[in-house]
Coordinates of N, CA and C in Angstrom, one line a residue:
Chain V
X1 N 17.0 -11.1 9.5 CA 15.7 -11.0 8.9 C 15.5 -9.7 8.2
X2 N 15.6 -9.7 6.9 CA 15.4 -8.2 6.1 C 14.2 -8.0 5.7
X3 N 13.1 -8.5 5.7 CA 12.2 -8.4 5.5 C 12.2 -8.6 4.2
X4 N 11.2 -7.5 3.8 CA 11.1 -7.6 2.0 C 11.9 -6.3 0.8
X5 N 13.0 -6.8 0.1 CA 13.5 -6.3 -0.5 C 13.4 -6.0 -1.6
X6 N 13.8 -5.0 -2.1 CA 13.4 -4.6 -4.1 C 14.9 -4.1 -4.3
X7 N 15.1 -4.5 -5.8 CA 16.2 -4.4 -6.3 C 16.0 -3.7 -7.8
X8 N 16.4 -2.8 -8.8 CA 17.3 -1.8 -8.0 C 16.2 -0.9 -7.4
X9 N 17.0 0.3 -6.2 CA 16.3 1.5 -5.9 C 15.8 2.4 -6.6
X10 N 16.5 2.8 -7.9 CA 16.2 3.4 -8.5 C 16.9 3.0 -9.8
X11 N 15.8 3.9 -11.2 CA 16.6 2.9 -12.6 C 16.0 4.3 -14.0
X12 N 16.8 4.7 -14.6 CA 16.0 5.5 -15.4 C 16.3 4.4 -17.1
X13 N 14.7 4.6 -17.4 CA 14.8 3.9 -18.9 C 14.9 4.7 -20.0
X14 N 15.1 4.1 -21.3 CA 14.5 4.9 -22.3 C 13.3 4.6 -23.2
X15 N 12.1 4.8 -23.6 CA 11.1 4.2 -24.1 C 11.7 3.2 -25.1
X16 N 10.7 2.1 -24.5 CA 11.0 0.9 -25.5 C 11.9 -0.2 -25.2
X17 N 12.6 0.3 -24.0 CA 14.0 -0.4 -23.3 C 13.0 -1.7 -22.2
X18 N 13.7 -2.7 -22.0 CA 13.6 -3.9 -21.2 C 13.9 -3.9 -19.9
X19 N 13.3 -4.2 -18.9 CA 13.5 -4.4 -17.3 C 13.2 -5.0 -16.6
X20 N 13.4 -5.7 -15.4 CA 13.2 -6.9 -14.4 C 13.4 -5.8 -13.2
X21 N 12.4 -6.0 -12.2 CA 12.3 -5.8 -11.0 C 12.1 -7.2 -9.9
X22 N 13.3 -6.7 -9.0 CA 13.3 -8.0 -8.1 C 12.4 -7.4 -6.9
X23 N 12.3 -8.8 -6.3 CA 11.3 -8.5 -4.9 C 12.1 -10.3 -4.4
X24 N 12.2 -9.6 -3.2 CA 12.4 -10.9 -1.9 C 12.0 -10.8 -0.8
X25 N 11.5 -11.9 -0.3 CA 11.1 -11.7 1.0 C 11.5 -13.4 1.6
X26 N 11.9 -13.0 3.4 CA 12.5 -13.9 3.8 C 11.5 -14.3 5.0
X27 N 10.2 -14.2 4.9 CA 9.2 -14.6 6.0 C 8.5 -15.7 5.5
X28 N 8.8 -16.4 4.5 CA 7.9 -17.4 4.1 C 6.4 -17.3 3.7
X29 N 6.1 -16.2 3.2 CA 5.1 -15.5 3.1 C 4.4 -16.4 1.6
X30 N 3.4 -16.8 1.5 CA 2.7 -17.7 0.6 C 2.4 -15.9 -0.6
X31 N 1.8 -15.1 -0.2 CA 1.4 -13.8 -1.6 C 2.1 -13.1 -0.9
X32 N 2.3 -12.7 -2.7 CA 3.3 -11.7 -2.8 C 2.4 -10.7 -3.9
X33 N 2.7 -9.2 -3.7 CA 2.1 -8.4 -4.6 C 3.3 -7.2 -5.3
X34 N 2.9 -7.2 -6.2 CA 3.5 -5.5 -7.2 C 2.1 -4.5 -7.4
X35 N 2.7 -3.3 -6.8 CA 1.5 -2.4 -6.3 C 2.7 -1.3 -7.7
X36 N 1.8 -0.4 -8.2 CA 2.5 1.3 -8.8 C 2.0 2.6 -7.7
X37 N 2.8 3.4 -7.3 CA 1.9 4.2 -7.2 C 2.5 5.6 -7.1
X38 N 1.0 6.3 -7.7 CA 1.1 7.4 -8.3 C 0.7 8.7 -7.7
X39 N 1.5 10.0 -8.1 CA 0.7 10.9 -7.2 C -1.0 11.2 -7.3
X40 N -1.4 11.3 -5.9 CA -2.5 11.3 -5.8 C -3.7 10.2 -6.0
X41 N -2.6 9.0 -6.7 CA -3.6 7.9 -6.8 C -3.8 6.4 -6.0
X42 N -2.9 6.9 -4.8 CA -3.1 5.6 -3.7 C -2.0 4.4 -4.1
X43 N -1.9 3.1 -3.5 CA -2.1 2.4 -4.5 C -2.5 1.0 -5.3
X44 N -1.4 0.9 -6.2 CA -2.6 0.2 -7.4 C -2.0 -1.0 -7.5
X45 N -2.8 -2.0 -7.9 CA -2.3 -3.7 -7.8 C -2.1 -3.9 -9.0
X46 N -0.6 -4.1 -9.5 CA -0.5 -4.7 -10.7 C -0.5 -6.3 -11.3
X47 N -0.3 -7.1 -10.1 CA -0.2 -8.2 -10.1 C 0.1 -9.0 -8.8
X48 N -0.3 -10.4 -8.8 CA -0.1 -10.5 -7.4 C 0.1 -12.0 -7.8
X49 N 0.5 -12.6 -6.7 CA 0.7 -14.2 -6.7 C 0.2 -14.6 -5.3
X50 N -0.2 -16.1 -5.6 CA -0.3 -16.7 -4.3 C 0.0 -17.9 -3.6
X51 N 1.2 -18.0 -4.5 CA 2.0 -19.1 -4.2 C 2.9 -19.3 -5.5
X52 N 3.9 -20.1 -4.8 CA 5.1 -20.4 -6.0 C 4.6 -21.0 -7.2
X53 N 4.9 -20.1 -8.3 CA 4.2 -21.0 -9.8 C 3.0 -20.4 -9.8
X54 N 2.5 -19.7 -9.0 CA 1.3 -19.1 -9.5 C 1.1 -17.7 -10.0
X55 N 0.6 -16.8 -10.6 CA 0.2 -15.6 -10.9 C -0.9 -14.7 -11.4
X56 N -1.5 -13.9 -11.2 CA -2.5 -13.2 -10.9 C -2.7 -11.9 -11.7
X57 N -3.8 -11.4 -12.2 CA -3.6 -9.9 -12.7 C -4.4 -9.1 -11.8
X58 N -4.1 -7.7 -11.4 CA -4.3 -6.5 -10.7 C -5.3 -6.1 -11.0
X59 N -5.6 -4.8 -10.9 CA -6.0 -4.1 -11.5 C -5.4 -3.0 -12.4
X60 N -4.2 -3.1 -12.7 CA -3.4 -2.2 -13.6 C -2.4 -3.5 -14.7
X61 N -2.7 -4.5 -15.4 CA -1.7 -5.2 -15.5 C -1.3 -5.0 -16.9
X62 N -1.5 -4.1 -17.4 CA -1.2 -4.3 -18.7 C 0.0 -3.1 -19.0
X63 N 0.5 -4.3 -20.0 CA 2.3 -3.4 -19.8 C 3.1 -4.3 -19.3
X64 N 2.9 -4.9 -18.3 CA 3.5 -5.8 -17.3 C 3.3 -7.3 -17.0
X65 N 4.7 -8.3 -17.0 CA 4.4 -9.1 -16.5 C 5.5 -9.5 -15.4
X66 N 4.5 -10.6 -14.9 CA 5.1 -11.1 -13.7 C 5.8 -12.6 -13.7
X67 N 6.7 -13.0 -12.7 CA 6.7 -14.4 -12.5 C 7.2 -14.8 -10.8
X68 N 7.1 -16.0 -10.7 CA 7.1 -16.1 -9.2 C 7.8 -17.9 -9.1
X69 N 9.3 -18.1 -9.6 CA 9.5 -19.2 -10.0 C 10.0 -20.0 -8.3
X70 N 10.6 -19.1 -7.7 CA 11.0 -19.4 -6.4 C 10.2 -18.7 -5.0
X71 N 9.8 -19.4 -4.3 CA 8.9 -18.9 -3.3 C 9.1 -17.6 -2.6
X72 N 10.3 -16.9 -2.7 CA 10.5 -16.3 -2.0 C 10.8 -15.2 -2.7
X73 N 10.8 -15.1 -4.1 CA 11.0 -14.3 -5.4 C 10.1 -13.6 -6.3
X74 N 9.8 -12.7 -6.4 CA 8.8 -12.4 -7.4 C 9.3 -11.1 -8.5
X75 N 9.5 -11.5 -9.4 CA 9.8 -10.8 -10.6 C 8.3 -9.7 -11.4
X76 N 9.1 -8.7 -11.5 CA 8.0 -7.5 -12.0 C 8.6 -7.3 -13.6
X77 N 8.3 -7.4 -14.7 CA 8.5 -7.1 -16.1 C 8.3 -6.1 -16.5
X78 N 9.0 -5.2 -17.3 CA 8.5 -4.1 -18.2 C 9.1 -4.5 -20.0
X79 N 8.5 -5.2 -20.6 CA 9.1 -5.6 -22.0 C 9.6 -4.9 -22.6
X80 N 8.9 -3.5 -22.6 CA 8.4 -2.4 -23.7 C 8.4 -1.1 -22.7
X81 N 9.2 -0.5 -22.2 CA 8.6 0.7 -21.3 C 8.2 1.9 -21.7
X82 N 7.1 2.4 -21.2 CA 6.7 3.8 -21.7 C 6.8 5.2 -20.7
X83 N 6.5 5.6 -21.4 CA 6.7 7.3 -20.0 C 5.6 6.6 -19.4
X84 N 4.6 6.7 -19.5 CA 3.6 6.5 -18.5 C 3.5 4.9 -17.7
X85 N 4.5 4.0 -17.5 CA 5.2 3.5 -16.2 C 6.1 4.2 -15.4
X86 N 6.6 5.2 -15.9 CA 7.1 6.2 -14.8 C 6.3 6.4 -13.7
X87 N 7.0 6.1 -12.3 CA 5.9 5.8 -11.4 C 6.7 4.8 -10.0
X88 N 6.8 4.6 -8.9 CA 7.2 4.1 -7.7 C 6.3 2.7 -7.7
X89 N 7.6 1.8 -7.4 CA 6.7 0.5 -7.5 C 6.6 -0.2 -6.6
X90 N 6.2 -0.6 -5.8 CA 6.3 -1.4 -4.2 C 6.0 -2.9 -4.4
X91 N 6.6 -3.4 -3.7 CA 6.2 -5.0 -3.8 C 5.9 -5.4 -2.3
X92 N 5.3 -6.2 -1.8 CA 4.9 -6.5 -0.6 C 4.7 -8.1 -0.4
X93 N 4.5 -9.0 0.7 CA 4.0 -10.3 0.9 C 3.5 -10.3 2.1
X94 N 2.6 -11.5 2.0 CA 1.1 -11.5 3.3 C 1.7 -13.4 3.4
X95 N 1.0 -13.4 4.6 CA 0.6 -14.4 4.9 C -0.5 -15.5 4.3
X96 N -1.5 -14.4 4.1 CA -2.6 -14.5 3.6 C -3.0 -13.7 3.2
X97 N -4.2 -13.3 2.2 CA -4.6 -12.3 1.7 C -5.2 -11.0 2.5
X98 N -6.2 -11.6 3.6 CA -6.2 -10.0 4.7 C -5.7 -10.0 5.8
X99 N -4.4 -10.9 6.1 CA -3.4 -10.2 7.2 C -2.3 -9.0 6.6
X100 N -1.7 -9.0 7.3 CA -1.2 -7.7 7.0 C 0.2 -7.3 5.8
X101 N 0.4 -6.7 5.1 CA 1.1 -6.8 4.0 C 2.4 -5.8 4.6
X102 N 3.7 -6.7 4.2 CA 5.0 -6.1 4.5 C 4.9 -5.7 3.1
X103 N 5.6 -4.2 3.3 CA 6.4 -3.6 1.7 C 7.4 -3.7 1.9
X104 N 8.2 -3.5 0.7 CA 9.5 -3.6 0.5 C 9.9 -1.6 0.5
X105 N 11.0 -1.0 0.2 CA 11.6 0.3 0.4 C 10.7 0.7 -1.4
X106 N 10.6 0.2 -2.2 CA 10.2 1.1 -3.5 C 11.4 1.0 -4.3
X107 N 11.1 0.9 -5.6 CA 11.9 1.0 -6.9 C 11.0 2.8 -7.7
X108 N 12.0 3.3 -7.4 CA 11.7 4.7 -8.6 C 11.8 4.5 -9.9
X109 N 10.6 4.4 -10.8 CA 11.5 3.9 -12.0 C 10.8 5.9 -12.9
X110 N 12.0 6.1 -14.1 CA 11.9 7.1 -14.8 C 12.1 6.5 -16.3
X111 N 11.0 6.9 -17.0 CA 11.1 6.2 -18.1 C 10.5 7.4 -19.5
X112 N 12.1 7.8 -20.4 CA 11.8 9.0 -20.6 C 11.5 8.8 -22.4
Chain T
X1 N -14.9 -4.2 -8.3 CA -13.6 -3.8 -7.1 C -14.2 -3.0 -6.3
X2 N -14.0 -3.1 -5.2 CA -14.4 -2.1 -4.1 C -13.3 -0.6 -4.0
X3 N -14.5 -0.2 -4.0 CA -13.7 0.9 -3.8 C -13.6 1.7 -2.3
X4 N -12.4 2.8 -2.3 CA -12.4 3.0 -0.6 C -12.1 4.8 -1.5
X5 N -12.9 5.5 -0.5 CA -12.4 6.5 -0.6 C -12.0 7.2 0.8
X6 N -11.0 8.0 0.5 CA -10.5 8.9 2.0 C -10.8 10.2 1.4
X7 N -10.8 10.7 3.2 CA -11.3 12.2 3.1 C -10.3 12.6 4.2
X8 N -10.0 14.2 4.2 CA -9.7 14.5 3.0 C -8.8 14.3 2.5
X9 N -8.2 15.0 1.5 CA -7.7 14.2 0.5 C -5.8 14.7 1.1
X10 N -5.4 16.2 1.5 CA -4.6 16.9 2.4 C -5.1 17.6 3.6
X11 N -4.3 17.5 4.3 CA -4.5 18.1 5.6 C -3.0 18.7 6.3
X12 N -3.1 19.8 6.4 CA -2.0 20.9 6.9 C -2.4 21.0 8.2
X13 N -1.6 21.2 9.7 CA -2.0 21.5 10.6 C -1.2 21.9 11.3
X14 N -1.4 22.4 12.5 CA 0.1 22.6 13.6 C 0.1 22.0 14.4
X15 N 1.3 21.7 15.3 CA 1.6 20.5 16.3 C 0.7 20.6 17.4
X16 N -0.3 20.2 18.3 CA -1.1 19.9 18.9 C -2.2 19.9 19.2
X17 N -2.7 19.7 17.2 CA -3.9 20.1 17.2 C -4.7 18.4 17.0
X18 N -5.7 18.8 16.9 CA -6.5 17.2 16.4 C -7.2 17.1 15.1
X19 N -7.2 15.8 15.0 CA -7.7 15.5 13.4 C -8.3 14.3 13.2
X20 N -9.2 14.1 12.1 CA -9.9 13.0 11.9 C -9.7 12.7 10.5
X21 N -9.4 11.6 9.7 CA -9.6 11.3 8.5 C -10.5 10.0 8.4
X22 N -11.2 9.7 7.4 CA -12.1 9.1 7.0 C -11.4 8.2 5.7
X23 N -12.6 7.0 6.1 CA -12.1 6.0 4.8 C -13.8 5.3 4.4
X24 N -14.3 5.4 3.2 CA -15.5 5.0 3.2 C -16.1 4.1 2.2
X25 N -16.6 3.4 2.0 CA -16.9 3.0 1.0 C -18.3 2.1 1.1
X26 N -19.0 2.1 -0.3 CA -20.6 1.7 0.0 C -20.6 -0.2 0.0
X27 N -19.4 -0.6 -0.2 CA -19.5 -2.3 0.5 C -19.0 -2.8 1.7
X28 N -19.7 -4.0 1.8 CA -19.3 -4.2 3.3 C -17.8 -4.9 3.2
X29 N -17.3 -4.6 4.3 CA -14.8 -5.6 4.0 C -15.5 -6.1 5.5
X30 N -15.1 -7.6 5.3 CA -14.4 -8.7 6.6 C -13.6 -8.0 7.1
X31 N -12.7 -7.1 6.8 CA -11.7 -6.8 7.6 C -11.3 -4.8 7.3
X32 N -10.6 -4.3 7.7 CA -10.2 -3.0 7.3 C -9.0 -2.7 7.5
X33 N -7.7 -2.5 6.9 CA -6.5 -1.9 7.4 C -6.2 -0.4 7.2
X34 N -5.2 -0.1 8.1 CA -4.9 1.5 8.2 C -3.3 1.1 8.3
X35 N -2.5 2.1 7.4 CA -1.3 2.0 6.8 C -0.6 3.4 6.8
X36 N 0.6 3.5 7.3 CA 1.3 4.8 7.6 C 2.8 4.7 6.5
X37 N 2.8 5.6 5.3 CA 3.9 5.7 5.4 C 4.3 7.3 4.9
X38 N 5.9 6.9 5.2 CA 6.4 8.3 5.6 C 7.3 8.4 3.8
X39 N 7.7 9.6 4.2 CA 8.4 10.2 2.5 C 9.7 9.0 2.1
X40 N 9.8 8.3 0.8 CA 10.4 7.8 0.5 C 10.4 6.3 1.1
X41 N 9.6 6.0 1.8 CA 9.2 4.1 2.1 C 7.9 3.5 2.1
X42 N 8.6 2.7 2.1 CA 7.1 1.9 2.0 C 5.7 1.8 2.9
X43 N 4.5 1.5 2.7 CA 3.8 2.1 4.1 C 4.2 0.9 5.2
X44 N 3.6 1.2 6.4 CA 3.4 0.0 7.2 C 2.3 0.1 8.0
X45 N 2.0 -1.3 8.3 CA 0.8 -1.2 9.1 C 0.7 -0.5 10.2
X46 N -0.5 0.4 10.7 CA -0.7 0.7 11.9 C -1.6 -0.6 12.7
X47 N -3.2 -0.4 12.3 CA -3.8 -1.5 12.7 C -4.7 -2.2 11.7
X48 N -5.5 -3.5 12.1 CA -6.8 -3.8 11.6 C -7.9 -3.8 12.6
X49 N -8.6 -3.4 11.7 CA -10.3 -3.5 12.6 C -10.9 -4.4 11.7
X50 N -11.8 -5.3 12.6 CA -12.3 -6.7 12.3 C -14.1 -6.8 12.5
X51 N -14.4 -6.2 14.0 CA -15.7 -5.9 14.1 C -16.8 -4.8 13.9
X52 N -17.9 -4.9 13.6 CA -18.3 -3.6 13.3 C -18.6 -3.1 14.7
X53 N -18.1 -1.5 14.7 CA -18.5 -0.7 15.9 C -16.8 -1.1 16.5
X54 N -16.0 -1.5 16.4 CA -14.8 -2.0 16.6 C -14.3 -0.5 16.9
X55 N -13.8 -0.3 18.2 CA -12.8 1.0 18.5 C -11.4 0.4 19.0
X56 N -9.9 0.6 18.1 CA -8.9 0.2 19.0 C -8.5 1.7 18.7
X57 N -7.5 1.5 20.1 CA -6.5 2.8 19.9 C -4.7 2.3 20.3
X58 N -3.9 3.2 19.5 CA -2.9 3.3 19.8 C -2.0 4.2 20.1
X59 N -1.6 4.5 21.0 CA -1.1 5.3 21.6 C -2.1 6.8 21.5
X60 N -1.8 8.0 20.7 CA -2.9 8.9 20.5 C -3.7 8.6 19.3
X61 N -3.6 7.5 18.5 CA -4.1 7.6 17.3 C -5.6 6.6 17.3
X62 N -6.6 6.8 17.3 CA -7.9 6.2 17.7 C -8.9 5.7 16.6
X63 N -8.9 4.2 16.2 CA -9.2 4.1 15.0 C -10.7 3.6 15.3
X64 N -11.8 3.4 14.6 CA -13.6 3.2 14.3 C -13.4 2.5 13.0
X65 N -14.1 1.1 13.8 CA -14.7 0.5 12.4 C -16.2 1.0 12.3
X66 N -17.0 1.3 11.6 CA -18.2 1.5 11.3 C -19.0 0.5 11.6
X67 N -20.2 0.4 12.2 CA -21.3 -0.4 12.6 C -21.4 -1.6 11.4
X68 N -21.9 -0.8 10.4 CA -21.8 -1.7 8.8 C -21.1 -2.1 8.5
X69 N -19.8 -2.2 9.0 CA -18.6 -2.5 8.2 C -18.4 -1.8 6.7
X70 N -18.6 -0.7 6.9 CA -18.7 -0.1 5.6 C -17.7 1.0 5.3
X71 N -17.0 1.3 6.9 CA -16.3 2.9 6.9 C -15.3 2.9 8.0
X72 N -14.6 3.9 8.0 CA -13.5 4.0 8.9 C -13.4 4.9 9.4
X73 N -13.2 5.3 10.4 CA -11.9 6.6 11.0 C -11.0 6.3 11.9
X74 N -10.1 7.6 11.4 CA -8.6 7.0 12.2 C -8.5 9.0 12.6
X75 N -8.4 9.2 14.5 CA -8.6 10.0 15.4 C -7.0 10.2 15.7
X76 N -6.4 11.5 15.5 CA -5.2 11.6 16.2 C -5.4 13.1 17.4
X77 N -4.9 12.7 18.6 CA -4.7 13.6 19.4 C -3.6 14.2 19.4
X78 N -3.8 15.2 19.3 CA -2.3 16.5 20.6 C -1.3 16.1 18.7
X79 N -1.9 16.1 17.9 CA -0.9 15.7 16.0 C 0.9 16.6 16.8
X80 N 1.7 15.3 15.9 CA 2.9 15.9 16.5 C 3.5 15.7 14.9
X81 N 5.1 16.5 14.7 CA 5.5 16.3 13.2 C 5.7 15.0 12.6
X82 N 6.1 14.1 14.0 CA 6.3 13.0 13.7 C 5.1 11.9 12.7
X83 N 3.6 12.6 13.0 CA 2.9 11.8 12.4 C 2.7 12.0 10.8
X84 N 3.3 12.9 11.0 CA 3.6 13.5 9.3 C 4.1 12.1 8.4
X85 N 3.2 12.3 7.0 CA 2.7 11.0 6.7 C 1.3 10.8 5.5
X86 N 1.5 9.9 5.2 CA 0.7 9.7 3.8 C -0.3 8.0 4.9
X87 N -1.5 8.6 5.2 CA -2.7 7.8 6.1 C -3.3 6.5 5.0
X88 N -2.7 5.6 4.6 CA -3.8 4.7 3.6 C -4.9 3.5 4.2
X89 N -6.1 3.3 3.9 CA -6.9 2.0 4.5 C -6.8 1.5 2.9
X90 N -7.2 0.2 3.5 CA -7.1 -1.1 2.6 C -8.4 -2.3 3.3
X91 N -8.9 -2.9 2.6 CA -10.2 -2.9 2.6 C -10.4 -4.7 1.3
X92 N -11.3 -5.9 1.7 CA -11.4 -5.9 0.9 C -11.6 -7.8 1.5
X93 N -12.7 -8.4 0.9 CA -12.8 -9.9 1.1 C -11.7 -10.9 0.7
X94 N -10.7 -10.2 -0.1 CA -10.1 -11.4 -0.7 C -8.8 -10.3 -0.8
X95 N -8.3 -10.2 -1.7 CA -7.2 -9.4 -1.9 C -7.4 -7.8 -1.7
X96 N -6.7 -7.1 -0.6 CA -7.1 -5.9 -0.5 C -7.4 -5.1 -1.4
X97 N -7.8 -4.0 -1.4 CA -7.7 -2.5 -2.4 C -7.7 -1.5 -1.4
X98 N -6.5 -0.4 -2.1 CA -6.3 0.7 -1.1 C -7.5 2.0 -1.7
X99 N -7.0 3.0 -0.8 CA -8.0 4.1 -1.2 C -6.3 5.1 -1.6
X100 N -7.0 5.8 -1.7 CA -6.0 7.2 -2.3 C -5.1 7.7 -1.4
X101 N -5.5 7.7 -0.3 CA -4.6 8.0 1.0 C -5.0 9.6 1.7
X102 N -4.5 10.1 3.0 CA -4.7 11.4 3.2 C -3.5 11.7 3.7
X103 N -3.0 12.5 2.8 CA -1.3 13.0 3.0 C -1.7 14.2 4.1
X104 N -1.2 14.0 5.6 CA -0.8 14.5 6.6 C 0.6 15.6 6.9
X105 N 0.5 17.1 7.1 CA 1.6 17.5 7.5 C 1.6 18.1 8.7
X106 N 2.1 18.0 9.2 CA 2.3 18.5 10.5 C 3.0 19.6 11.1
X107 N 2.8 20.5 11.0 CA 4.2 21.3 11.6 C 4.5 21.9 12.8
X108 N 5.8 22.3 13.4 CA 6.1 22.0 14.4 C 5.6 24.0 15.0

């Protein structure tokens, strides 16, 4: 049982370059979330799903998309990267929306 | 969006001392979470509070849901380095929202 995983750990881009962030989780967990976060600013919901085939926007979603084709998968997008997605990205899955949210270890991403 | 704010925002201290950090916000959450994480992972849950006036504790760390369901505190006794750590609550009727966090150091 690995709980929830993110792939890669760390990734340096160059503006304007393409990326896919993975997320898995092996609890059967119906939502899944992509949080950023930043110094000093907690964090922030970029997108979220709540079930397979479904998708959702955050409160930070622009720049970014998502997809969620296999239940247990959730894909984070960066089309177009800029310095300011430079930034630690967490992905997490619930059961339900206010039980409790597993994170995954974090993707560093540098985007210069 | 609801917002949550924590107070304060750092806190420096030495090993057996006590501390209080705060989580507040002017709407009322069904529920409240408190979330620990340490340098380089992800957070994880400590607890939820569900009732207003709700007190659980864990081990030394002593959490308050607010009467209104509007606020929080999370109470650590005898702070050791180990609790060293970034304190976040999460808050919210439908999909959480965190607050900023209160990055905790401890020193030995």
């Amino acid at each position: 049982n690995a709980g929830v995983t993110q792939t890669p750990k760390f990734r340096v881009l160059k503006t304007g370059q393409s990326m896919t962030l993975l997320c898995a989780q092996d609890m059967n967990h119906e939502y899944m979330y992509w949080y950023r976060q930043d110094p000093g600013m907690g964090l922030r919901l970029i997108h979220y799903s709540v079930g397979e085939g479904t998708t959702a926007k955050g409160e930070v979603p622009d720049g970014y998309n998502v997809s969620r084709l296999k239940k247990q998968n959730f894909l984070l997008g960066l089309e177009s990267a800029a310095p300011s997605q430079t930034s630690v990205y967490f992905c997490a899955s619930s059961s339900a929306p206010v039980e409790t949210q597993y994170f995954g270890p974090g993707t560093r991403l540098l985007v210069l | 969006t609801q917002l949550l704010e924590q107070s304060p925002q750092f806190l420096s201290i030495q090993e057996g001392e006590n501390l209080t950090v705060y989580c507040n916000s002017s709407s009322v959450f069904s529920s409240l979470q408190w979330y620990r994480q340490e340098p380089g992972e992800g957070p994880v849950l400590l607890v939820t509070v569900v009732t207003g006036g709700e007190v659980k504790k864990l081990k030394r760390l002593t959490f308050q849901f607010g009467d209104a369901r509007k606020d929080s505190s999370l109470h650590i006794t005898a702070a050791q380095p180990g609790d060293t750590g970034l304190y976040l609550c999460a808050g919210g009727s439908y999909i959480p929202t965190f607050g900023r966090g209160t990055s905790l150091i401890v020193h030995p």
